Every structure is written in structure tokens, then in C-alpha cells.
Coordinates of N, CA, C and O in Angstrom, one line a residue:
M1 N 0.8 -1.2 0.0 CA 0.0 0.0 0.0 C 0.9 1.2 0.0 O 0.6 2.2 0.7
K2 N 1.9 1.2 -0.7 CA 2.9 2.2 -0.6 C 3.1 2.8 -2.0 O 3.0 2.2 -3.0
G3 N 3.5 4.1 -2.0 CA 3.8 4.8 -3.2 C 4.1 6.2 -2.9 O 3.7 6.7 -1.8
R4 N 4.7 6.9 -3.8 CA 5.0 8.3 -3.6 C 4.0 9.0 -4.5 O 3.9 8.7 -5.7
G5 N 3.2 9.9 -4.0 CA 2.2 10.6 -4.7 C 1.0 10.8 -3.8 O 1.1 10.8 -2.6
G6 N -0.2 11.0 -4.5 CA -1.3 11.3 -3.7 C -2.6 10.7 -4.3 O -2.6 10.3 -5.4
I7 N -3.6 10.7 -3.5 CA -4.9 10.2 -4.0 C -5.9 11.4 -4.1 O -6.0 12.1 -3.1
I8 N -6.5 11.5 -5.3 CA -7.4 12.6 -5.5 C -8.6 11.9 -6.1 O -8.6 11.5 -7.2
G9 N -9.7 11.8 -5.3 CA -10.9 11.1 -5.8 C -10.5 9.7 -6.2 O -10.0 8.9 -5.4
G10 N -10.8 9.3 -7.5 CA -10.5 8.0 -8.0 C -9.2 7.9 -8.7 O -9.0 6.9 -9.4
I11 N -8.4 8.9 -8.6 CA -7.1 9.0 -9.3 C -6.0 9.0 -8.3 O -6.0 9.7 -7.3
I12 N -4.9 8.3 -8.7 CA -3.7 8.3 -7.9 C -2.6 8.7 -8.8 O -2.4 8.3 -9.9
T13 N -1.8 9.6 -8.3 CA -0.6 10.1 -9.0 C 0.6 9.6 -8.4 O 0.8 9.7 -7.2
L14 N 1.5 8.9 -9.2 CA 2.8 8.4 -8.7 C 3.9 9.1 -9.5 O 3.8 9.4 -10.6
V15 N 5.0 9.4 -8.7 CA 6.2 9.9 -9.3 C 7.2 8.8 -9.2 O 7.6 8.4 -8.1
I16 N 7.7 8.3 -10.4 CA 8.7 7.2 -10.4 C 9.8 7.7 -11.3 O 9.5 8.0 -12.5
G17 N 11.0 7.8 -10.8 CA 12.0 8.4 -11.6 C 11.6 9.9 -11.9 O 11.2 10.6 -11.0
G18 N 11.7 10.3 -13.1 CA 11.3 11.6 -13.5 C 10.0 11.6 -14.1 O 9.5 12.7 -14.6
A19 N 9.3 10.5 -14.1 CA 8.0 10.4 -14.8 C 6.8 10.5 -13.8 O 6.9 10.0 -12.6
V20 N 5.7 11.1 -14.2 CA 4.5 11.2 -13.4 C 3.5 10.3 -14.0 O 3.3 10.3 -15.3
F21 N 2.9 9.4 -13.2 CA 1.9 8.4 -13.7 C 0.6 8.7 -13.0 O 0.6 8.8 -11.8
T22 N -0.4 8.8 -13.8 CA -1.8 9.0 -13.2 C -2.6 7.7 -13.5 O -2.7 7.3 -14.6
V23 N -3.0 7.1 -12.4 CA -3.7 5.8 -12.5 C -5.1 5.9 -11.8 O -5.2 6.6 -10.8
S24 N -6.0 5.2 -12.3 CA -7.4 5.2 -11.7 C -7.4 4.0 -10.7 O -6.8 3.0 -10.9
K25 N -8.3 4.3 -9.7 CA -8.5 3.2 -8.7 C -9.1 2.0 -9.4 O -8.9 0.9 -9.0
A26 N -9.9 2.2 -10.4 CA -10.6 1.1 -11.1 C -9.5 0.2 -11.8 O -9.6 -1.0 -11.8
D27 N -8.5 0.8 -12.4 CA -7.4 0.1 -13.0 C -6.6 -0.7 -12.0 O -6.3 -1.9 -12.2
I28 N -6.4 -0.1 -10.9 CA -5.7 -0.7 -9.8 C -6.5 -1.9 -9.3 O -5.9 -3.0 -9.1
A29 N -7.8 -1.7 -9.1 CA -8.7 -2.8 -8.6 C -8.7 -4.0 -9.6 O -8.6 -5.1 -9.3
K30 N -8.7 -3.6 -10.9 CA -8.7 -4.7 -12.0 C -7.4 -5.5 -11.9 O -7.4 -6.7 -11.9
N31 N -6.3 -4.8 -11.8 CA -5.0 -5.5 -11.7 C -4.9 -6.3 -10.3 O -4.3 -7.4 -10.3
F32 N -5.4 -5.7 -9.3 CA -5.4 -6.4 -8.0 C -6.2 -7.6 -8.0 O -5.8 -8.7 -7.5
S33 N -7.4 -7.6 -8.6 CA -8.2 -8.7 -8.8 C -7.6 -9.8 -9.6 O -7.6 -11.0 -9.2
K34 N -6.9 -9.4 -10.6 CA -6.2 -10.4 -11.5 C -5.1 -11.1 -10.7 O -4.9 -12.3 -10.8
D35 N -4.4 -10.4 -9.8 CA -3.3 -10.9 -9.1 C -3.7 -11.8 -7.9 O -3.1 -12.8 -7.6
T36 N -4.8 -11.4 -7.3 CA -5.2 -12.0 -6.0 C -6.3 -13.1 -6.2 O -6.4 -14.0 -5.4
G37 N -7.0 -13.0 -7.3 CA -8.1 -13.9 -7.5 C -9.4 -13.5 -6.8 O -10.4 -14.2 -6.9
L38 N -9.3 -12.3 -6.1 CA -10.5 -11.8 -5.5 C -11.5 -11.3 -6.6 O -11.0 -10.9 -7.7
S39 N -12.7 -11.2 -6.3 CA -13.7 -10.7 -7.3 C -13.4 -9.2 -7.5 O -12.7 -8.5 -6.7
Q40 N -13.9 -8.7 -8.6 CA -13.8 -7.3 -8.9 C -14.3 -6.4 -7.8 O -13.7 -5.4 -7.4
E41 N -15.5 -6.8 -7.3 CA -16.1 -6.0 -6.2 C -15.2 -6.0 -4.9 O -15.0 -5.0 -4.3
E42 N -14.7 -7.2 -4.6 CA -13.8 -7.3 -3.4 C -12.6 -6.5 -3.6 O -12.1 -5.8 -2.7
S43 N -12.0 -6.5 -4.8 CA -10.8 -5.8 -5.1 C -11.1 -4.3 -5.0 O -10.3 -3.5 -4.5
Q44 N -12.2 -3.9 -5.6 CA -12.6 -2.4 -5.6 C -12.7 -2.0 -4.1 O -12.2 -0.9 -3.8
Q45 N -13.3 -2.8 -3.3 CA -13.5 -2.4 -1.9 C -12.1 -2.3 -1.2 O -11.9 -1.3 -0.4
Y46 N -11.2 -3.2 -1.5 CA -9.9 -3.2 -0.9 C -9.2 -1.9 -1.3 O -8.6 -1.2 -0.4
V47 N -9.2 -1.6 -2.6 CA -8.5 -0.4 -3.1 C -9.1 0.8 -2.5 O -8.4 1.8 -2.2
E48 N -10.5 0.9 -2.4 CA -11.1 2.1 -1.9 C -10.8 2.3 -0.4 O -10.8 3.5 0.0
N49 N -10.4 1.3 0.3 CA -10.1 1.4 1.7 C -8.7 1.9 2.0 O -8.3 2.1 3.1
I50 N -7.9 2.0 0.9 CA -6.5 2.5 1.0 C -6.6 4.0 1.2 O -7.2 4.7 0.3
T51 N -6.0 4.6 2.2 CA -6.1 6.0 2.4 C -4.7 6.6 2.2 O -3.7 5.9 2.1
K52 N -4.6 7.9 2.1 CA -3.4 8.6 1.8 C -2.4 8.3 3.0 O -1.2 8.2 2.7
D53 N -2.9 8.1 4.2 CA -2.1 7.7 5.3 C -1.4 6.3 5.2 O -0.4 6.1 5.8
D54 N -2.0 5.5 4.3 CA -1.5 4.1 4.1 C -0.3 4.2 3.2 O 0.5 3.2 3.1
L55 N -0.1 5.3 2.5 CA 1.0 5.3 1.5 C 2.3 5.9 2.1 O 2.2 6.8 2.9
V56 N 3.4 5.3 1.6 CA 4.7 5.8 2.0 C 5.5 5.9 0.8 O 5.2 5.3 -0.3
S57 N 6.6 6.6 0.9 CA 7.5 6.7 -0.3 C 8.2 5.4 -0.6 O 8.4 4.5 0.3
Y58 N 8.7 5.3 -1.9 CA 9.3 4.1 -2.3 C 10.7 3.9 -1.5 O 11.1 2.8 -1.3
D59 N 11.4 5.0 -1.2 CA 12.6 4.8 -0.5 C 12.4 4.3 1.0 O 13.1 3.5 1.5
K60 N 11.3 4.8 1.6 CA 10.9 4.3 2.9 C 10.5 2.8 2.8 O 10.9 2.0 3.6
L61 N 9.7 2.5 1.8 CA 9.3 1.1 1.6 C 10.5 0.2 1.4 O 10.7 -0.9 1.9
G62 N 11.4 0.7 0.5 CA 12.7 -0.1 0.2 C 13.5 -0.3 1.5 O 14.0 -1.4 1.8
S63 N 13.7 0.8 2.3 CA 14.5 0.6 3.5 C 13.8 -0.3 4.5 O 14.5 -1.1 5.2
D64 N 12.4 -0.4 4.5 CA 11.7 -1.3 5.4 C 12.0 -2.8 5.0 O 12.2 -3.6 5.8
F65 N 11.9 -3.0 3.7 CA 12.2 -4.4 3.1 C 13.6 -4.8 3.4 O 13.9 -5.9 3.8
I66 N 14.6 -3.8 3.2 CA 16.0 -4.2 3.5 C 16.2 -4.5 4.9 O 16.9 -5.4 5.3
S67 N 15.6 -3.7 5.8 CA 15.7 -3.9 7.3 C 15.1 -5.3 7.6 O 15.7 -6.1 8.4
D68 N 13.9 -5.6 7.1 CA 13.3 -6.9 7.4 C 14.2 -8.0 6.9 O 14.3 -9.1 7.5
S69 N 14.8 -7.8 5.7 CA 15.6 -8.9 5.1 C 16.8 -9.1 6.0 O 17.2 -10.3 6.2
Q70 N 17.4 -8.1 6.6 CA 18.5 -8.3 7.5 C 18.1 -9.0 8.8 O 18.9 -9.9 9.2
D71 N 16.9 -8.8 9.3 CA 16.4 -9.5 10.4 C 16.2 -11.0 10.1 O 16.6 -11.9 10.8
I72 N 15.6 -11.3 8.9 CA 15.4 -12.7 8.5 C 16.7 -13.4 8.3 O 16.9 -14.5 8.7
L73 N 17.7 -12.7 7.6 CA 18.9 -13.4 7.3 C 19.7 -13.6 8.6 O 20.4 -14.6 8.8
G74 N 19.6 -12.6 9.6 CA 20.2 -12.8 10.9 C 19.6 -14.0 11.6 O 20.3 -14.8 12.2
L75 N 18.3 -14.1 11.6 CA 17.6 -15.2 12.2 C 18.1 -16.5 11.6 O 18.4 -17.5 12.3
S76 N 18.2 -16.6 10.3 CA 18.6 -17.8 9.6 C 20.0 -18.2 10.0 O 20.3 -19.4 10.2
R77 N 20.9 -17.2 10.2 CA 22.3 -17.5 10.6 C 22.3 -18.1 12.0 O 23.2 -18.8 12.4
D78 N 21.3 -17.7 12.9 CA 21.3 -18.2 14.2 C 20.7 -19.6 14.4 O 20.8 -20.2 15.5
I79 N 20.1 -20.1 13.3 CA 19.5 -21.5 13.4 C 20.6 -22.5 13.4 O 21.5 -22.5 12.5
D80 N 20.6 -23.4 14.4 CA 21.6 -24.4 14.6 C 20.9 -25.8 14.4 O 20.3 -26.3 15.4
C81 N 21.0 -26.3 13.2 CA 20.3 -27.6 12.9 C 21.0 -28.8 13.6 O 20.4 -29.9 13.6
V82 N 22.2 -28.7 14.0 CA 23.0 -29.8 14.6 C 22.6 -30.0 16.1 O 22.3 -31.1 16.5
N83 N 22.5 -28.9 16.8 CA 22.3 -29.0 18.3 C 20.9 -28.7 18.8 O 20.6 -28.9 19.9
Y84 N 20.0 -28.3 17.9 CA 18.6 -27.9 18.3 C 17.6 -28.5 17.4 O 17.8 -28.7 16.2
T85 N 16.4 -28.7 17.9 CA 15.2 -29.0 17.2 C 14.2 -27.9 17.4 O 14.0 -27.4 18.5
Y86 N 13.6 -27.4 16.3 CA 12.7 -26.2 16.4 C 11.3 -26.6 16.3 O 10.9 -27.6 15.6
E87 N 10.4 -25.8 16.9 CA 9.0 -26.1 16.9 C 8.4 -26.2 15.5 O 7.4 -26.8 15.2
W88 N 9.0 -25.4 14.6 CA 8.5 -25.3 13.2 C 8.9 -26.5 12.4 O 8.4 -26.7 11.3
E89 N 9.8 -27.4 12.8 CA 10.2 -28.6 12.1 C 9.0 -29.6 12.0 O 8.3 -29.7 13.0
T90 N 8.8 -30.2 10.9 CA 7.8 -31.2 10.7 C 8.4 -32.3 9.9 O 9.6 -32.3 9.5
N91 N 7.6 -33.4 9.6 CA 8.1 -34.5 8.7 C 8.5 -34.0 7.3 O 9.3 -34.5 6.6
T92 N 7.8 -32.9 6.9 CA 8.0 -32.4 5.5 C 8.9 -31.2 5.5 O 9.3 -30.7 4.4
L93 N 9.2 -30.6 6.7 CA 10.1 -29.4 6.7 C 11.2 -29.7 7.7 O 11.1 -29.5 8.9
S94 N 12.4 -30.1 7.2 CA 13.5 -30.3 8.0 C 14.1 -28.9 8.4 O 13.8 -27.9 7.8
C95 N 15.0 -29.0 9.4 CA 15.6 -27.7 9.9 C 16.4 -27.1 8.7 O 16.4 -25.9 8.5
E96 N 17.2 -27.9 8.0 CA 18.0 -27.4 6.9 C 17.2 -26.8 5.8 O 17.5 -25.7 5.3
V97 N 16.0 -27.4 5.4 CA 15.2 -26.9 4.4 C 14.5 -25.6 4.9 O 14.5 -24.6 4.2
G98 N 14.1 -25.5 6.2 CA 13.5 -24.3 6.7 C 14.5 -23.2 6.7 O 14.2 -22.0 6.4
K99 N 15.7 -23.5 7.1 CA 16.8 -22.5 7.1 C 17.0 -21.9 5.7 O 17.1 -20.7 5.5
L100 N 17.1 -22.8 4.7 CA 17.3 -22.4 3.3 C 16.1 -21.6 2.8 O 16.3 -20.6 2.1
Q101 N 14.9 -21.9 3.2 CA 13.7 -21.1 2.8 C 13.8 -19.7 3.4 O 13.4 -18.7 2.8
L102 N 14.2 -19.6 4.7 CA 14.4 -18.3 5.3 C 15.4 -17.5 4.6 O 15.2 -16.3 4.4
I103 N 16.5 -18.1 4.2 CA 17.6 -17.4 3.4 C 17.0 -16.9 2.1 O 17.2 -15.7 1.7
R104 N 16.2 -17.7 1.5 CA 15.6 -17.3 0.2 C 14.7 -16.1 0.4 O 14.8 -15.1 -0.4
I105 N 13.8 -16.2 1.4 CA 12.9 -15.0 1.7 C 13.7 -13.8 2.0 O 13.4 -12.7 1.5
G106 N 14.7 -13.9 2.8 CA 15.6 -12.8 3.2 C 16.2 -12.1 2.0 O 16.2 -10.9 1.8
N107 N 16.8 -13.0 1.1 CA 17.5 -12.5 -0.1 C 16.5 -11.8 -1.0 O 16.8 -10.8 -1.6
D108 N 15.3 -12.4 -1.1 CA 14.3 -11.8 -2.0 C 13.7 -10.5 -1.5 O 13.5 -9.6 -2.2
E109 N 13.6 -10.4 -0.2 CA 13.1 -9.2 0.4 C 14.2 -8.1 0.2 O 13.9 -6.9 0.0
K110 N 15.5 -8.4 0.4 CA 16.5 -7.5 0.1 C 16.5 -7.0 -1.3 O 16.6 -5.8 -1.6
E111 N 16.4 -7.9 -2.2 CA 16.3 -7.5 -3.6 C 15.1 -6.6 -3.9 O 15.3 -5.6 -4.7
L112 N 14.0 -6.9 -3.4 CA 12.8 -6.1 -3.6 C 13.0 -4.7 -2.9 O 12.6 -3.7 -3.5
G113 N 13.6 -4.7 -1.7 CA 13.9 -3.4 -1.1 C 14.8 -2.5 -1.9 O 14.5 -1.3 -2.1
N114 N 15.8 -3.1 -2.5 CA 16.7 -2.4 -3.4 C 15.9 -1.9 -4.6 O 16.2 -0.8 -5.1
A115 N 15.0 -2.7 -5.1 CA 14.2 -2.3 -6.3 C 13.3 -1.1 -6.0 O 13.2 -0.2 -6.8
Y116 N 12.7 -1.1 -4.8 CA 11.9 0.0 -4.4 C 12.7 1.3 -4.2 O 12.3 2.4 -4.6
T117 N 13.9 1.1 -3.7 CA 14.8 2.2 -3.5 C 15.2 2.8 -4.9 O 15.2 4.0 -5.0
T118 N 15.4 2.0 -5.9 CA 15.6 2.4 -7.2 C 14.5 3.2 -7.8 O 14.7 4.2 -8.4
L119 N 13.2 2.8 -7.5 CA 12.1 3.5 -8.0 C 12.0 4.9 -7.4 O 11.4 5.8 -8.0
A120 N 12.6 5.1 -6.2 CA 12.6 6.5 -5.6 C 13.7 7.4 -6.3 O 13.6 8.6 -6.1
S121 N 14.6 6.8 -7.0 CA 15.7 7.6 -7.6 C 15.2 8.3 -8.9 O 14.2 7.9 -9.5
K122 N 15.9 9.4 -9.2 CA 15.5 10.2 -10.4 C 15.7 9.4 -11.7 O 15.1 9.7 -12.7
S123 N 16.6 8.4 -11.6 CA 16.9 7.6 -12.9 C 16.0 6.4 -13.1 O 16.3 5.6 -14.0
A124 N 15.0 6.2 -12.2 CA 14.2 5.0 -12.4 C 13.5 5.0 -13.7 O 13.1 6.0 -14.2
S125 N 13.4 3.8 -14.3 CA 12.9 3.6 -15.6 C 11.7 2.6 -15.7 O 11.4 2.0 -14.6
R126 N 11.1 2.5 -16.8 CA 10.0 1.6 -17.0 C 10.5 0.1 -16.7 O 9.8 -0.7 -16.2
E127 N 11.7 -0.1 -17.1 CA 12.3 -1.4 -16.9 C 12.5 -1.7 -15.4 O 12.3 -2.8 -14.9
D128 N 12.8 -0.7 -14.6 CA 12.9 -0.8 -13.2 C 11.5 -1.1 -12.6 O 11.4 -1.9 -11.6
I129 N 10.5 -0.5 -13.1 CA 9.1 -0.8 -12.6 C 8.8 -2.3 -12.9 O 8.3 -3.0 -12.1
S130 N 9.1 -2.7 -14.2 CA 8.8 -4.1 -14.5 C 9.6 -5.1 -13.7 O 9.1 -6.1 -13.2
S131 N 10.8 -4.7 -13.4 CA 11.7 -5.6 -12.5 C 11.1 -5.7 -11.1 O 11.1 -6.7 -10.5
T132 N 10.6 -4.6 -10.6 CA 10.0 -4.5 -9.3 C 8.8 -5.4 -9.2 O 8.6 -6.2 -8.3
I133 N 8.0 -5.3 -10.3 CA 6.8 -6.2 -10.4 C 7.1 -7.6 -10.3 O 6.5 -8.4 -9.6
S134 N 8.2 -8.0 -11.0 CA 8.6 -9.4 -11.0 C 9.1 -9.8 -9.6 O 8.9 -11.0 -9.2
L135 N 9.8 -8.9 -8.9 CA 10.3 -9.2 -7.6 C 9.2 -9.4 -6.6 O 9.2 -10.2 -5.7
I136 N 8.1 -8.6 -6.8 CA 6.9 -8.7 -5.9 C 6.3 -10.1 -6.1 O 6.0 -10.8 -5.1
D137 N 6.2 -10.5 -7.4 CA 5.7 -11.9 -7.6 C 6.6 -12.9 -7.0 O 6.0 -13.9 -6.4
K138 N 7.9 -12.8 -7.0 CA 8.8 -13.7 -6.4 C 8.6 -13.8 -4.9 O 8.5 -14.9 -4.3
L139 N 8.4 -12.6 -4.3 CA 8.3 -12.6 -2.8 C 6.9 -13.2 -2.4 O 6.8 -14.0 -1.5
N140 N 5.9 -12.9 -3.2 CA 4.5 -13.5 -2.9 C 4.6 -15.0 -3.1 O 3.9 -15.7 -2.3
T141 N 5.3 -15.5 -4.0 CA 5.5 -17.0 -4.1 C 6.3 -17.5 -2.9 O 5.9 -18.6 -2.4
D142 N 7.2 -16.8 -2.4 CA 8.0 -17.2 -1.2 C 7.0 -17.4 0.0 O 7.2 -18.2 0.8
F143 N 6.0 -16.5 0.0 CA 5.1 -16.6 1.2 C 4.2 -17.9 1.1 O 3.4 -18.1 2.0
R144 N 4.4 -18.7 0.1 CA 3.7 -20.0 0.1 C 4.6 -21.1 0.6 O 4.2 -22.3 0.7
L145 N 5.9 -20.8 0.9 CA 6.8 -21.8 1.4 C 6.4 -22.3 2.8 O 5.8 -21.5 3.6
E146 N 6.7 -23.5 3.1 CA 6.2 -24.1 4.3 C 6.6 -23.4 5.6 O 5.9 -23.3 6.5
I147 N 7.9 -22.9 5.6 CA 8.4 -22.2 6.7 C 7.5 -21.0 7.1 O 7.3 -20.7 8.3
V148 N 7.0 -20.3 6.1 CA 6.1 -19.2 6.4 C 4.9 -19.6 7.2 O 4.5 -18.9 8.2
S149 N 4.2 -20.6 6.7 CA 3.0 -21.0 7.4 C 3.3 -21.6 8.8 O 2.4 -21.7 9.6
R150 N 4.5 -22.0 9.1 CA 4.9 -22.5 10.4 C 5.3 -21.4 11.4 O 5.2 -21.6 12.6
I151 N 5.6 -20.2 10.9 CA 6.1 -19.2 11.8 C 5.2 -17.9 11.8 O 5.2 -17.1 12.7
L152 N 4.3 -17.8 10.8 CA 3.3 -16.7 10.7 C 1.9 -17.3 10.7 O 1.7 -18.3 10.1
D153 N 1.0 -16.5 11.2 CA -0.4 -16.9 11.2 C -1.0 -16.6 9.8 O -0.5 -15.8 9.0
S154 N -2.1 -17.3 9.4 CA -2.6 -17.1 8.1 C -3.1 -15.7 7.8 O -3.0 -15.2 6.7
K155 N -3.6 -15.0 8.8 CA -4.1 -13.6 8.6 C -2.9 -12.7 8.2 O -3.0 -11.9 7.3
T156 N -1.8 -12.9 8.9 CA -0.6 -12.1 8.5 C -0.1 -12.4 7.1 O 0.3 -11.5 6.4
I157 N 0.0 -13.7 6.8 CA 0.4 -14.1 5.5 C -0.5 -13.5 4.4 O -0.1 -12.9 3.4
D158 N -1.8 -13.6 4.6 CA -2.8 -13.1 3.6 C -2.7 -11.6 3.5 O -2.7 -11.1 2.4
E159 N -2.6 -10.9 4.6 CA -2.5 -9.4 4.5 C -1.2 -9.0 3.9 O -1.1 -8.0 3.1
T160 N -0.1 -9.7 4.1 CA 1.2 -9.3 3.5 C 1.2 -9.5 2.0 O 1.6 -8.7 1.2
R161 N 0.6 -10.7 1.6 CA 0.5 -10.9 0.2 C -0.5 -9.9 -0.5 O -0.2 -9.5 -1.6
K162 N -1.5 -9.5 0.2 CA -2.4 -8.5 -0.4 C -1.7 -7.2 -0.5 O -1.9 -6.5 -1.5
T163 N -1.0 -6.8 0.5 CA -0.2 -5.5 0.4 C 0.8 -5.6 -0.8 O 0.9 -4.6 -1.5
N164 N 1.5 -6.7 -0.9 CA 2.4 -6.8 -2.0 C 1.6 -6.8 -3.4 O 2.1 -6.1 -4.3
S165 N 0.5 -7.4 -3.4 CA -0.3 -7.4 -4.6 C -0.9 -6.0 -4.9 O -1.0 -5.6 -6.1
Y166 N -1.2 -5.3 -3.9 CA -1.6 -3.9 -4.1 C -0.5 -3.1 -4.8 O -0.7 -2.3 -5.7
N167 N 0.7 -3.2 -4.2 CA 1.8 -2.5 -4.7 C 2.1 -2.9 -6.2 O 2.4 -2.0 -7.0
K168 N 2.0 -4.2 -6.5 CA 2.1 -4.7 -7.8 C 1.1 -4.1 -8.8 O 1.4 -3.6 -9.9
A169 N -0.2 -4.1 -8.3 CA -1.3 -3.5 -9.1 C -1.1 -2.0 -9.4 O -1.4 -1.6 -10.5
L170 N -0.6 -1.3 -8.4 CA -0.3 0.1 -8.6 C 0.8 0.3 -9.6 O 0.6 1.1 -10.6
L171 N 1.8 -0.5 -9.6 CA 2.9 -0.3 -10.5 C 2.5 -0.8 -11.9 O 2.8 -0.2 -12.9
Q172 N 1.7 -1.9 -12.0 CA 1.2 -2.4 -13.2 C 0.3 -1.4 -13.9 O 0.4 -1.1 -15.1
S173 N -0.5 -0.7 -13.1 CA -1.4 0.3 -13.6 C -0.6 1.5 -14.1 O -1.0 2.1 -15.1
A174 N 0.4 1.8 -13.4 CA 1.3 2.9 -13.9 C 1.9 2.6 -15.3 O 1.9 3.5 -16.2
L175 N 2.4 1.4 -15.4 CA 3.0 1.0 -16.7 C 1.9 1.1 -17.8 O 2.2 1.5 -18.9
E176 N 0.7 0.6 -17.5 CA -0.3 0.6 -18.5 C -0.9 2.0 -18.8 O -1.4 2.2 -19.9
S177 N -0.7 2.9 -17.9 CA -1.3 4.3 -18.1 C -0.5 5.1 -19.1 O -1.1 6.0 -19.7
N178 N 0.7 4.8 -19.3 CA 1.6 5.6 -20.2 C 2.2 4.8 -21.3 O 3.3 4.9 -21.6
K179 N 1.4 4.0 -22.0 CA 1.9 3.2 -23.1 C 2.1 4.0 -24.3 O 1.4 4.9 -24.6

């Protein structure tokens, strides 16, 4: 639910690089619906409930993802599969696999954080927007990994994926607005 710009009625203005993108909430809802599988009505309601206070700059969003990635990677470094058994381990999720999944998530969050930081720069391009969209998809896929469901509740996972999907829908709508 992040972006630099403002909401005026049903229009959102984004500044990415040196370009100004004007997108409608209807386009965002259409892209959000396509990404989440929610109905158009549910998507429209979700998008309408986003307020200006929910939006943050891309550099803030990037630094948040980078900080989260450092926490996740630090946690993964502290996992000792030789001397400990963890509550999240199951027959299908060994300690080693769980640790590798956390490393994957941490690295993907760092990469996405860097991509958002790039969007905040004056030199950000349409290719940078496309790359960020791909990284959002990658992270949302990561949230289907077994380790995630073992350490986060389903409500948190769902809301995180929806937030990522909203950001993707916003960027996708920006790309589509200036073809």
C-alpha cells in the first residue's frame, strides 16, 4: 500500500524516476483482482479502503524491506540444525530446508527493497518498474513456502500478500497508463 504521490478522488498520481503516472483506482482494482483472484467487487472495496495515510515513499518502503531482510537473514544465521530441534520442524520441513527457505525469503526481500529504492531515484525507468513487479511476484511466491506457514499466522500471510499485490497492481497500472 505504498507509493509516492497522492490520492485525489478515484485517481492516484505516482512519481517514479522523473515520470508522473496517473492511474485510476478502477485500473488498480482490476490488476489487484487479477493478481489475487478476488472478485472485482472485493478488489474495488480493498482499493477504496486505502487512504493517503497508508501510502509511504518508495525509499521508505525499500528501507523497510531491506531492514526486514537483515532480520530474516540474521535469524537464519542463528539457526543451529545440529544442536537444536525447532517447533516449526515437521516431517516435511527439516531444519535445513526451513533455514534455506528463510535465506531465500531474506534475499528476495533485500532484492525487492533495493528495487523500491531504485524507484525512488531520479533515474528509475519503466524497466525498473517491470523488474520490481517481477520481484513482488517472487516474494509473494515465497510466502507459500512451508516455513512461512509454520512461523506466521494465516491472517498475517494473507495481509502481507495482499499488500504486495496492491503495490504490484499500482505499478502495473502505472505502466499501462503511459503506453
